[in-house]
Short mmCIF file of C-alpha atoms and ligand atoms in Angstrom, two decimals:
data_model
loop_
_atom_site.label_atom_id
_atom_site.label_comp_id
_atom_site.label_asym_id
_atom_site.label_seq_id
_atom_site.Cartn_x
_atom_site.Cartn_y
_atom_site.Cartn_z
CA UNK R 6 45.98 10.59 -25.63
CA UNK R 7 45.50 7.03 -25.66
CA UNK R 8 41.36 6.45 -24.22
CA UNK R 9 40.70 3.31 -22.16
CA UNK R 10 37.86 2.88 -24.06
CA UNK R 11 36.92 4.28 -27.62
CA UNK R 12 33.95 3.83 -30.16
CA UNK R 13 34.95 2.25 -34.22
CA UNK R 14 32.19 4.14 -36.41
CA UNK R 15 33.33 2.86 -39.98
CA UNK R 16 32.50 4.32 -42.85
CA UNK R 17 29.69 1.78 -43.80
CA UNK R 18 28.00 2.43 -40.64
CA UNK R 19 28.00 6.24 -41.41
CA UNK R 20 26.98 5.86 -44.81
CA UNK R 21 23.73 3.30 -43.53
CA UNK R 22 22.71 6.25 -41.00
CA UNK R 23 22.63 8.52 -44.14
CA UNK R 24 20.63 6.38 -45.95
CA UNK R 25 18.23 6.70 -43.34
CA UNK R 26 18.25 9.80 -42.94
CA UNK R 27 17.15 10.50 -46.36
CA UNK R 28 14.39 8.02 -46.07
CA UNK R 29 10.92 8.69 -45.02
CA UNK R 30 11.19 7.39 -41.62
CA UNK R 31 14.04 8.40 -39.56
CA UNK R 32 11.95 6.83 -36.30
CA UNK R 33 9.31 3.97 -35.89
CA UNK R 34 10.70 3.02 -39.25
CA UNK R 35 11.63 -0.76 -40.82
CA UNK R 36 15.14 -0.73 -39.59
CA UNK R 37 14.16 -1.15 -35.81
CA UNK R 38 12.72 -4.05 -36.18
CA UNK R 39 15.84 -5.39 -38.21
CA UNK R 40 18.05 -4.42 -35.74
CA UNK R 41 16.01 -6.50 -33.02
CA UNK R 42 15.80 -9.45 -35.24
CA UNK R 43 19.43 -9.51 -35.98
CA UNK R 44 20.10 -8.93 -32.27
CA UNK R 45 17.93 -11.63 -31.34
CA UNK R 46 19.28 -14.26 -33.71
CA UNK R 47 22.56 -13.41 -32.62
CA UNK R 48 22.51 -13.59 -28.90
CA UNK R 49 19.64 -17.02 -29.46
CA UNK R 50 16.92 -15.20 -28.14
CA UNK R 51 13.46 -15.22 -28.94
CA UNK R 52 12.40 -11.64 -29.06
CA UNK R 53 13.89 -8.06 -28.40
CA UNK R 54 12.72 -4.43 -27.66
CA UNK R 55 15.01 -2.26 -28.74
CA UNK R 56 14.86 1.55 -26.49
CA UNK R 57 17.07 4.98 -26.53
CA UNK R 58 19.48 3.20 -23.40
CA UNK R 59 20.25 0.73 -21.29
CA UNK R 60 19.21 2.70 -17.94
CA UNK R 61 15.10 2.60 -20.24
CA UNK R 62 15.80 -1.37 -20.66
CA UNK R 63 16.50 -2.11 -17.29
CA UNK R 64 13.56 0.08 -16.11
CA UNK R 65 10.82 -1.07 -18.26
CA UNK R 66 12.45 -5.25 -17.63
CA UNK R 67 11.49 -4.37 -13.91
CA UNK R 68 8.01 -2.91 -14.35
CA UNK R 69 7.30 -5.98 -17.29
CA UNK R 70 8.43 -8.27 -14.50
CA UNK R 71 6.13 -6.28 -11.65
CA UNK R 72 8.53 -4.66 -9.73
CA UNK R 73 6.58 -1.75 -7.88
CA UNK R 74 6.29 0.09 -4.57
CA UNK R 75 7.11 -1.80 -1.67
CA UNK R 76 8.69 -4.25 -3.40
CA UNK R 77 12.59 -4.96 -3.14
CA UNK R 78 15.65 -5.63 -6.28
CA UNK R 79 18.74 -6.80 -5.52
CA UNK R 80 21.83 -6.00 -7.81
CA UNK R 81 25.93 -5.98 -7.70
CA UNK R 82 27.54 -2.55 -6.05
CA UNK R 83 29.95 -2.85 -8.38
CA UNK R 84 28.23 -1.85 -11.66
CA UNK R 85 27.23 1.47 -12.85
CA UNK R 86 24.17 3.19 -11.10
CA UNK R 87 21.98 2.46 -13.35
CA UNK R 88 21.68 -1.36 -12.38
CA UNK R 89 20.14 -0.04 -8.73
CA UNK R 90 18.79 3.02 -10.04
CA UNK R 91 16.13 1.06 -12.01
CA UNK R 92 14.91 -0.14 -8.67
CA UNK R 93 13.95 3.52 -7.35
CA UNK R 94 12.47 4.35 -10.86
CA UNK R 95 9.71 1.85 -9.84
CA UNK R 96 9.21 2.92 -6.15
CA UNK R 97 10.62 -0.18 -5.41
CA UNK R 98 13.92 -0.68 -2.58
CA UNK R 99 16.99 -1.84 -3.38
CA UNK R 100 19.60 -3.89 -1.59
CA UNK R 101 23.29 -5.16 -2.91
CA UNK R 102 24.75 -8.53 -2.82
CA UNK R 103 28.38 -8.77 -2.01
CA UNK R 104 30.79 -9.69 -5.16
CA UNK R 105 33.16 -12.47 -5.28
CA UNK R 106 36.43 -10.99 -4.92
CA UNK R 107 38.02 -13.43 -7.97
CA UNK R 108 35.50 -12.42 -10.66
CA UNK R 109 34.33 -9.58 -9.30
CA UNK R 110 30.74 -10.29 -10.18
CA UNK R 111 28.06 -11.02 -8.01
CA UNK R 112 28.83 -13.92 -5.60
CA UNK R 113 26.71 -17.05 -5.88
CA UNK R 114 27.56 -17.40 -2.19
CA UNK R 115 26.95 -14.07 -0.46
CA UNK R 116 23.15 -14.34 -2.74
CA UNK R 117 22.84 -18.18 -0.84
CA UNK R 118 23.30 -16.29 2.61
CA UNK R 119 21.45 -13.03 2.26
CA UNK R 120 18.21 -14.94 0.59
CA UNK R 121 18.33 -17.05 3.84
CA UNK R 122 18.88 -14.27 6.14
CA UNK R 123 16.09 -12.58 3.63
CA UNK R 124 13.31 -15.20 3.87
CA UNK R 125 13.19 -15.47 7.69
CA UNK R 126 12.88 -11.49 7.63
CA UNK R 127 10.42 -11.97 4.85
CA UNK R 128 12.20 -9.81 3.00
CA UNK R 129 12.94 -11.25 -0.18
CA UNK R 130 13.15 -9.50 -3.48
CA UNK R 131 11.33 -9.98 -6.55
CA UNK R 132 13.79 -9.21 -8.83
CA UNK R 133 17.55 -10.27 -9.04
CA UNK R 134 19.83 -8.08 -11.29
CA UNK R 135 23.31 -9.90 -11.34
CA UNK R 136 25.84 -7.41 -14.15
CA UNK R 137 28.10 -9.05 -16.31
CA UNK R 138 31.20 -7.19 -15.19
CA UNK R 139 33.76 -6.19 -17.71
CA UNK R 140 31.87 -8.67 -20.08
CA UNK R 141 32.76 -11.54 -18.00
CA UNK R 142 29.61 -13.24 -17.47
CA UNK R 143 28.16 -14.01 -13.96
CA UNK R 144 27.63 -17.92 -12.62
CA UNK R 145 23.87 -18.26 -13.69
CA UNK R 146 23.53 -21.37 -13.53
CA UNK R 147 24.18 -20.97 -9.71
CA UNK R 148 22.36 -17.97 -9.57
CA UNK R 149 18.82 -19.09 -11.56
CA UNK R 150 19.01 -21.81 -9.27
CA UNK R 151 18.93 -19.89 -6.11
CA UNK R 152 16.62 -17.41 -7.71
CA UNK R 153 13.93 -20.04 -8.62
CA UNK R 154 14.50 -21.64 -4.87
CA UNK R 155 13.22 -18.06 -3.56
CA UNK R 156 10.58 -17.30 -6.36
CA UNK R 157 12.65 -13.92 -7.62
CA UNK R 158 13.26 -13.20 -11.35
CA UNK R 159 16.07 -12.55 -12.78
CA UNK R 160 17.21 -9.66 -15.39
CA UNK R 161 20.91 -9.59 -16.60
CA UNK R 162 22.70 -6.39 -17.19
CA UNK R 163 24.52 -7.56 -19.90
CA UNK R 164 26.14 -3.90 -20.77
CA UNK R 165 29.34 -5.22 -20.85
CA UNK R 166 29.16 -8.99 -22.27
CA UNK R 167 27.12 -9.09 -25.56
CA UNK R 168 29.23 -11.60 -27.65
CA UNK R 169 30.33 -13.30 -23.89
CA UNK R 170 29.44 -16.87 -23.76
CA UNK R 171 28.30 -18.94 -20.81
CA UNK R 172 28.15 -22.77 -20.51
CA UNK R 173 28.50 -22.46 -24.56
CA UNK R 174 25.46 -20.34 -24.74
CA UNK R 175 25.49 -16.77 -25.92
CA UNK R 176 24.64 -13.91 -23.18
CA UNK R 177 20.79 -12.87 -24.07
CA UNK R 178 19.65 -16.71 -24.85
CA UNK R 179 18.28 -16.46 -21.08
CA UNK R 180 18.62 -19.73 -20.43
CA UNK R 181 19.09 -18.92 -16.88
CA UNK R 182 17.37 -15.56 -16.85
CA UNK R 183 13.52 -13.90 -17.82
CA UNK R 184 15.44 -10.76 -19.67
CA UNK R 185 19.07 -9.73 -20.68
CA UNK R 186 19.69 -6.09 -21.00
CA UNK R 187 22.27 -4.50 -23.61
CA UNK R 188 23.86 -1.52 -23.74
CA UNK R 189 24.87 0.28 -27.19
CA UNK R 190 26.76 3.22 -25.82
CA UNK R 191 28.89 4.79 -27.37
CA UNK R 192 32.05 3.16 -25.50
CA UNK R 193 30.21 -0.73 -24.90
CA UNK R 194 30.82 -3.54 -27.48
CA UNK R 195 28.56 -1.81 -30.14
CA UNK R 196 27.59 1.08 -30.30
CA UNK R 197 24.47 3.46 -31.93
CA UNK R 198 25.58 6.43 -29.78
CA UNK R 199 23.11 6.19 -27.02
CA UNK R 200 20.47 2.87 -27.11
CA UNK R 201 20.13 -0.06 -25.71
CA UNK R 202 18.20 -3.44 -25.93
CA UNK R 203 16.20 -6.24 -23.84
CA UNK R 204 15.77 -10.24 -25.00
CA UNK R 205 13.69 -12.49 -23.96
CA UNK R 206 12.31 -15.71 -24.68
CA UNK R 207 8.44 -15.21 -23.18
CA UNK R 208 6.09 -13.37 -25.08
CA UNK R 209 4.47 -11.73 -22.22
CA UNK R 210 7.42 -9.95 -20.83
CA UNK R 211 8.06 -8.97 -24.42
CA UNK R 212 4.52 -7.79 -24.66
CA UNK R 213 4.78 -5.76 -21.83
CA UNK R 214 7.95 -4.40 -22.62
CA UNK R 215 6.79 -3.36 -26.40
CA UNK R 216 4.03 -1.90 -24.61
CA UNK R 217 5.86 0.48 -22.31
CA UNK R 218 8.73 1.53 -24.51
CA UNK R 219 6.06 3.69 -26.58
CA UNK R 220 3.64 5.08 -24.01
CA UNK R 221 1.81 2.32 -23.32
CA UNK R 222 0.29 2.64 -26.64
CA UNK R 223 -0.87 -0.02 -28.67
CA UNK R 224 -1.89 0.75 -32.53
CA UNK R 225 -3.85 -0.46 -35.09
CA UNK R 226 -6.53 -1.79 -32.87
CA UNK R 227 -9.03 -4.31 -34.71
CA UNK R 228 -6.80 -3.65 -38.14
CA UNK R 229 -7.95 -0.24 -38.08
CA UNK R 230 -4.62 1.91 -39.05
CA UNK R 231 -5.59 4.97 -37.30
CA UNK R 232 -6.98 3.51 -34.15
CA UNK R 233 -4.67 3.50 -30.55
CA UNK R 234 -5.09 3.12 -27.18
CA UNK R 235 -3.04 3.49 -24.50
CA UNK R 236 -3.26 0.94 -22.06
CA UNK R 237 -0.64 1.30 -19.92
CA UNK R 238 1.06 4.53 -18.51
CA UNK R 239 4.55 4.14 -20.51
CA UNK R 240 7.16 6.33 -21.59
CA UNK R 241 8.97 7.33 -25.22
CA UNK R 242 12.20 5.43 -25.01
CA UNK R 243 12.10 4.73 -28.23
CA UNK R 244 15.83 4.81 -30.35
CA UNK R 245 15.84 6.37 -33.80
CA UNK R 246 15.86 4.13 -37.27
CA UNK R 247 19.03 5.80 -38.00
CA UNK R 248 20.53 4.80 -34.46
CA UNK R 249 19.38 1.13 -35.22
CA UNK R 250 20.81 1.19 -38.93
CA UNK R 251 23.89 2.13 -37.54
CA UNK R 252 23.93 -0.75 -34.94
CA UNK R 253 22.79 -3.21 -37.54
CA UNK R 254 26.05 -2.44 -38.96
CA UNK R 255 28.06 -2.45 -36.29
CA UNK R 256 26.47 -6.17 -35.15
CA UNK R 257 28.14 -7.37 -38.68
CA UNK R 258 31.32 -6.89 -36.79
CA UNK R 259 30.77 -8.21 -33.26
CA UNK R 260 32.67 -11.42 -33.82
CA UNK R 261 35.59 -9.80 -35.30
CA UNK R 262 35.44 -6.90 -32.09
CA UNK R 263 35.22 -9.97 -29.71
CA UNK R 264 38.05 -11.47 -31.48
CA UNK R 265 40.19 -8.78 -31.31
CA UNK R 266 39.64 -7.88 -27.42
CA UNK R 267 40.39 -11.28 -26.43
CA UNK R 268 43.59 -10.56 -28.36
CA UNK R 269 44.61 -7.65 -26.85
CA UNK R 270 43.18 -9.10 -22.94
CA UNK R 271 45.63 -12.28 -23.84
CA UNK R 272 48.62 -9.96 -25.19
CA UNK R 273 47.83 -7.75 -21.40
CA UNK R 274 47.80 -11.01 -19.22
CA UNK R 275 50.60 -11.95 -20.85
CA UNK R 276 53.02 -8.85 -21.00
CA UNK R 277 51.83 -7.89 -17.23
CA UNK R 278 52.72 -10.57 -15.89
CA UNK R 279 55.46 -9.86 -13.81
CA UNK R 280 54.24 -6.59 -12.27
CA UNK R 281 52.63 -6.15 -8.93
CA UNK R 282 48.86 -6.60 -10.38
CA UNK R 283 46.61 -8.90 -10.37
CA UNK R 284 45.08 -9.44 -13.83
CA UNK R 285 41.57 -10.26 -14.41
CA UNK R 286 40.46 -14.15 -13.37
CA UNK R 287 38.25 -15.68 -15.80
CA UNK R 288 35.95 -18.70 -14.72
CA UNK R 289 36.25 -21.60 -16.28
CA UNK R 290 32.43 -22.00 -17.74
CA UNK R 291 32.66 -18.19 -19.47
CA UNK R 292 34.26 -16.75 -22.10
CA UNK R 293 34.53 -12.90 -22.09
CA UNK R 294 33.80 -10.57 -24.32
CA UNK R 295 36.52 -7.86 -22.52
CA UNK R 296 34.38 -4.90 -22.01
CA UNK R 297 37.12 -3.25 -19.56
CA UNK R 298 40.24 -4.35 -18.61
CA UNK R 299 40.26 -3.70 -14.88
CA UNK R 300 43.63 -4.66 -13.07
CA UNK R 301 44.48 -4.57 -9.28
CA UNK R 302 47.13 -2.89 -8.01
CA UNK R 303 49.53 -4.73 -5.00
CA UNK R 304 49.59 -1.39 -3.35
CA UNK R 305 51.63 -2.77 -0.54
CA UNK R 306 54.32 -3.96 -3.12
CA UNK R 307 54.53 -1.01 -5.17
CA UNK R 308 54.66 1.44 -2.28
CA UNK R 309 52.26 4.26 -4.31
CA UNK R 310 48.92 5.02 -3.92
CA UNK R 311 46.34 3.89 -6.15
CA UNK R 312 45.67 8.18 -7.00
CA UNK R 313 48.96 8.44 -7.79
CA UNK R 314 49.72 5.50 -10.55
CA UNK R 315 46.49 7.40 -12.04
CA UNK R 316 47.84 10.53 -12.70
CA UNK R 317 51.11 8.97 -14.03
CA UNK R 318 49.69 7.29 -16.55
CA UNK R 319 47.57 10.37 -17.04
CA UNK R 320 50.46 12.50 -17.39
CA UNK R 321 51.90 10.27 -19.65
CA UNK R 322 49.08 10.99 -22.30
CA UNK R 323 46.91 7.18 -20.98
CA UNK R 324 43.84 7.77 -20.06
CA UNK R 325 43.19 5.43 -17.27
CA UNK R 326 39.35 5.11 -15.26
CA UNK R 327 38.34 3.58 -12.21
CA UNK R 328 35.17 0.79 -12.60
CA UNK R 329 33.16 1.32 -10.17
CA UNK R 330 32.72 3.26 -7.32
CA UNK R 331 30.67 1.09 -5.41
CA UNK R 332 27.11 2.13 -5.57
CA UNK R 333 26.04 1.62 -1.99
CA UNK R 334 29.04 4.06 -1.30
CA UNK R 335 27.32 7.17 -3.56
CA UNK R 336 26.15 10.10 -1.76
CA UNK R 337 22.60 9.31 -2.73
CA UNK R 338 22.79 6.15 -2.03
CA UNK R 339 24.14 6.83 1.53
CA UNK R 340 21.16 8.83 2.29
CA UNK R 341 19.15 5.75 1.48
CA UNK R 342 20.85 4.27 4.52
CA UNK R 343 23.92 2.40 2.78
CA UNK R 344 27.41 3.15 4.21
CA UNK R 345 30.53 2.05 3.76
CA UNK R 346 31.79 -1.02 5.04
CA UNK R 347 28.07 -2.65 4.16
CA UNK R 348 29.81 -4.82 1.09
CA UNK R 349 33.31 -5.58 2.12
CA UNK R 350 34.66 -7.32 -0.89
CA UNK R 351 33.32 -4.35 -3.28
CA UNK R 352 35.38 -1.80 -1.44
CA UNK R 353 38.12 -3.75 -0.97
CA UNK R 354 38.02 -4.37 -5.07
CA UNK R 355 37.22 -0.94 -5.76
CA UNK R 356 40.17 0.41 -3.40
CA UNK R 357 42.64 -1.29 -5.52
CA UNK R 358 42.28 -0.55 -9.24
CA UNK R 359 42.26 0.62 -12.09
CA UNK R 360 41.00 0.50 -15.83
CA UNK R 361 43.84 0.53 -18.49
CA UNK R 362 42.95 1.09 -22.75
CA UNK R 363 41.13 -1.66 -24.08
CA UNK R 364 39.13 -1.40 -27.59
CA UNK R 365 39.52 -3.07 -30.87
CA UNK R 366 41.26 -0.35 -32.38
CA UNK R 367 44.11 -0.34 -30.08
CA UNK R 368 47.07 -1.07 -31.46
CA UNK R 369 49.98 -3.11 -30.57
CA UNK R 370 51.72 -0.28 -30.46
CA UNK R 371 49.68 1.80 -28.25
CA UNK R 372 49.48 -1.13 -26.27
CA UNK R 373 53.12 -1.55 -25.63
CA UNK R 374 53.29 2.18 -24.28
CA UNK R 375 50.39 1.31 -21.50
CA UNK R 376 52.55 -1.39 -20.65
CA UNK R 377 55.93 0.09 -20.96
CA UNK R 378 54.44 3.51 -18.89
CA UNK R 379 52.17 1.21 -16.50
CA UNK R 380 55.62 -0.63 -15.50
CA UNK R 381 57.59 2.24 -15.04
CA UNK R 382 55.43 4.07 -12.23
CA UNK R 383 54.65 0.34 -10.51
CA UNK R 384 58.55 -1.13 -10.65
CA UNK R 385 60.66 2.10 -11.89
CA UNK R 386 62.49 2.59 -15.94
CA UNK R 387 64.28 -0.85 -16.62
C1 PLP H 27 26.59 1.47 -19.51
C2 PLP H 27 25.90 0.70 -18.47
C3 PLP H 27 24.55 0.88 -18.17
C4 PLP H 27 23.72 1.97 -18.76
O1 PLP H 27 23.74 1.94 -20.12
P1 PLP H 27 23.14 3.18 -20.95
O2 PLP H 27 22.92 2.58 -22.31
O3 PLP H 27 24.20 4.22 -20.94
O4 PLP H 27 21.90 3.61 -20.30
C5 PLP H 27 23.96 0.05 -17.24
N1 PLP H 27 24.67 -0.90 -16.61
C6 PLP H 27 25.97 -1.08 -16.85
C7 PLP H 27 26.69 -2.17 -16.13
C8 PLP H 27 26.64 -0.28 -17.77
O5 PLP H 27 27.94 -0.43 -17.97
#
């Protein structure tokens, strides 16, 4: 079975967990704090709090930036739930802003109408959460702009895009955001198994965000080592040292894992080209770092249903996915009050595709048979 996504644990990153794990701390330890620095340095960011996922980033980057009951977040429904579900975690509502149907991230131009509509309701949110889809990043400069106009902070789920550039700037420098969320599970860019990260550049989101991520606790009050106080109401999402050891060592390879996506995205674009797809668009100020490779399918053309390329390729030992169903379209989210037909362009996206193999280990090879199998069930054996 070929995956469309898959993890690369090397040996070295094994054999840096089991160094850990023989140490004397196997959490709280030295490593953590490496791992965050490293992070940091590599994405230009100032500082990083490194937690067991990206759902615990996302939720303690909305309390650090005040998000609370009564308030309201905005995200993309195209993401995984976790980019709304952070919203609810902090008795706060949450609303969706319409994708552009090129990128598929969120539009710049749908957020420029709904904060308008927004203010004279005076309903405007306090936090913005546009997602990085499929590592592409989203227009921020557009975005911060329109965020700043309407006095809403912004927090980018960057699950998909650490080692995406936008504007020449790494995803997590925040130059057009408060905090940039990673994701290191086990299928994103890197991986520690579960975990997850959050950069920023000011030192009072980072406090806040230290703060939560272990209880609210803070230690060694007035340089005495055994004295604590809590003075927040936080929560243990801390990750393990051996978790972060083993994502210190996967960060060593981030360039070459970027490198060899945009291969494989290039070889796709290229060797697709004459089936009845559309292959991903990529804006002109970003460069991807190919989470997913989402293509959509000319239904019309090929005369098959969208269910029924799936299990083709299925049958044919590819394991295909669909990214995402829309959020506002989930059964809990429904009983919120969403529906469908609320964000057009995400179910008009979402109707249409699908998610072929993509991950550094996939070989040319592997890659020729989700082409070879993709074209026979879309334009029939050559
Ligand atoms: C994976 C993912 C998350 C959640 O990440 P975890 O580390 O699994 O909690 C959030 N948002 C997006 C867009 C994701 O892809």
């Amino acid at each position: 079975m070929i995956p469309y996504a898959r993890q690369d644990i090397q040996k070295i990153d094994i054999d840096s967990a089991v160094r850990i794990l023989q140490s004397d701390f196997i959490t709280q330890g030295p490593v953590t704090p490496k791992f965050e620095s490293a992070v940091a340095k590599k994405v230009h960011s100032k500082y990083s709090v490194a937690v067991n996922s990206a759902t615990s980033a996302l939720h303690i980057a909305c309390l650090a930036c005040g998000l609370k009951k009564g308030d309201i977040l905005w995200t993309s429904p195209i993401s995984f739930v976790a980019s709304a579900n952070c919203a609810l975690y902090c008795q706060a509502k949450v609303d969706f802003v319409d994708i552009d149907a090129r990128t598929y991230n969120m539009s710049p131009e749908a957020l420029e109408i709904k904060f308008s509509k927004a203010k004279k309701q005076g309903k405007l949110p306090k936090v913005l959460i546009p997602v990085d889809f499929c590592g592409q990043p989203c227009e921020m400069e557009s975005i911060r702009k329109l965020a700043n106009e309407y006095g809403c902070k912004v927090i980018i789920d960057a699950s998909h895009s650490l080692g995406g550039v936008y504007k020449g700037s790494p995803v997590g420098s925040n130059k057009y955001s408060d905090i940039t969320v990673f994701s290191f599970h086990a299928i994103k860019i890197i991986t520690t198994g579960e975990g997850g990260m959050a950069v920023t550049n000011n030192q009072i989101l980072f406090n806040k965000m230290s703060l939560l991520r272990s209880h609210g606790i803070k230690k060694n009050i007035n340089n005495k080592k055994w004295l604590y106080q809590q003075l927040d109401l936080g929560y243990n999402y801390r990750i393990t040292d051996f978790q972060s050891a083993i994502g210190l060592s996967q960060l060593k390879r981030l360039d070459t894992y970027i490198d060899k996506r945009q291969t494989l995205a290039k070889r796709y674009g290229q060797l697709l080209s004459n089936l009845p797809i559309v292959s991903p668009f990529q804006h002109k100020d970003c460069i991807s770092s190919w989470h997913l490779y989402v293509i959509q399918l000319k239904l019309e053309t090929i005369k098959k249903s969208r269910q029924e390329v799936f299990d083709y390729m299925l049958n044919n030992n590819i394991s295909v996915n669909v990214h995402y169903i829309p959020i506002h379209t989930q059964p809990y989210y429904q009983k919120l009050g969403f529906n469908y037909g609320d964000f057009k362009e995400a179910e008009n996206y979402y109707n249409n595709v699908i998610t072929i193999p993509l991950y550094p280990s996939l070989s040319d090879k592997e890659q020729d048979k989700v082409i070879n199998t993709l074209s026979n069930i879309l334009v029939g054996a050559k």
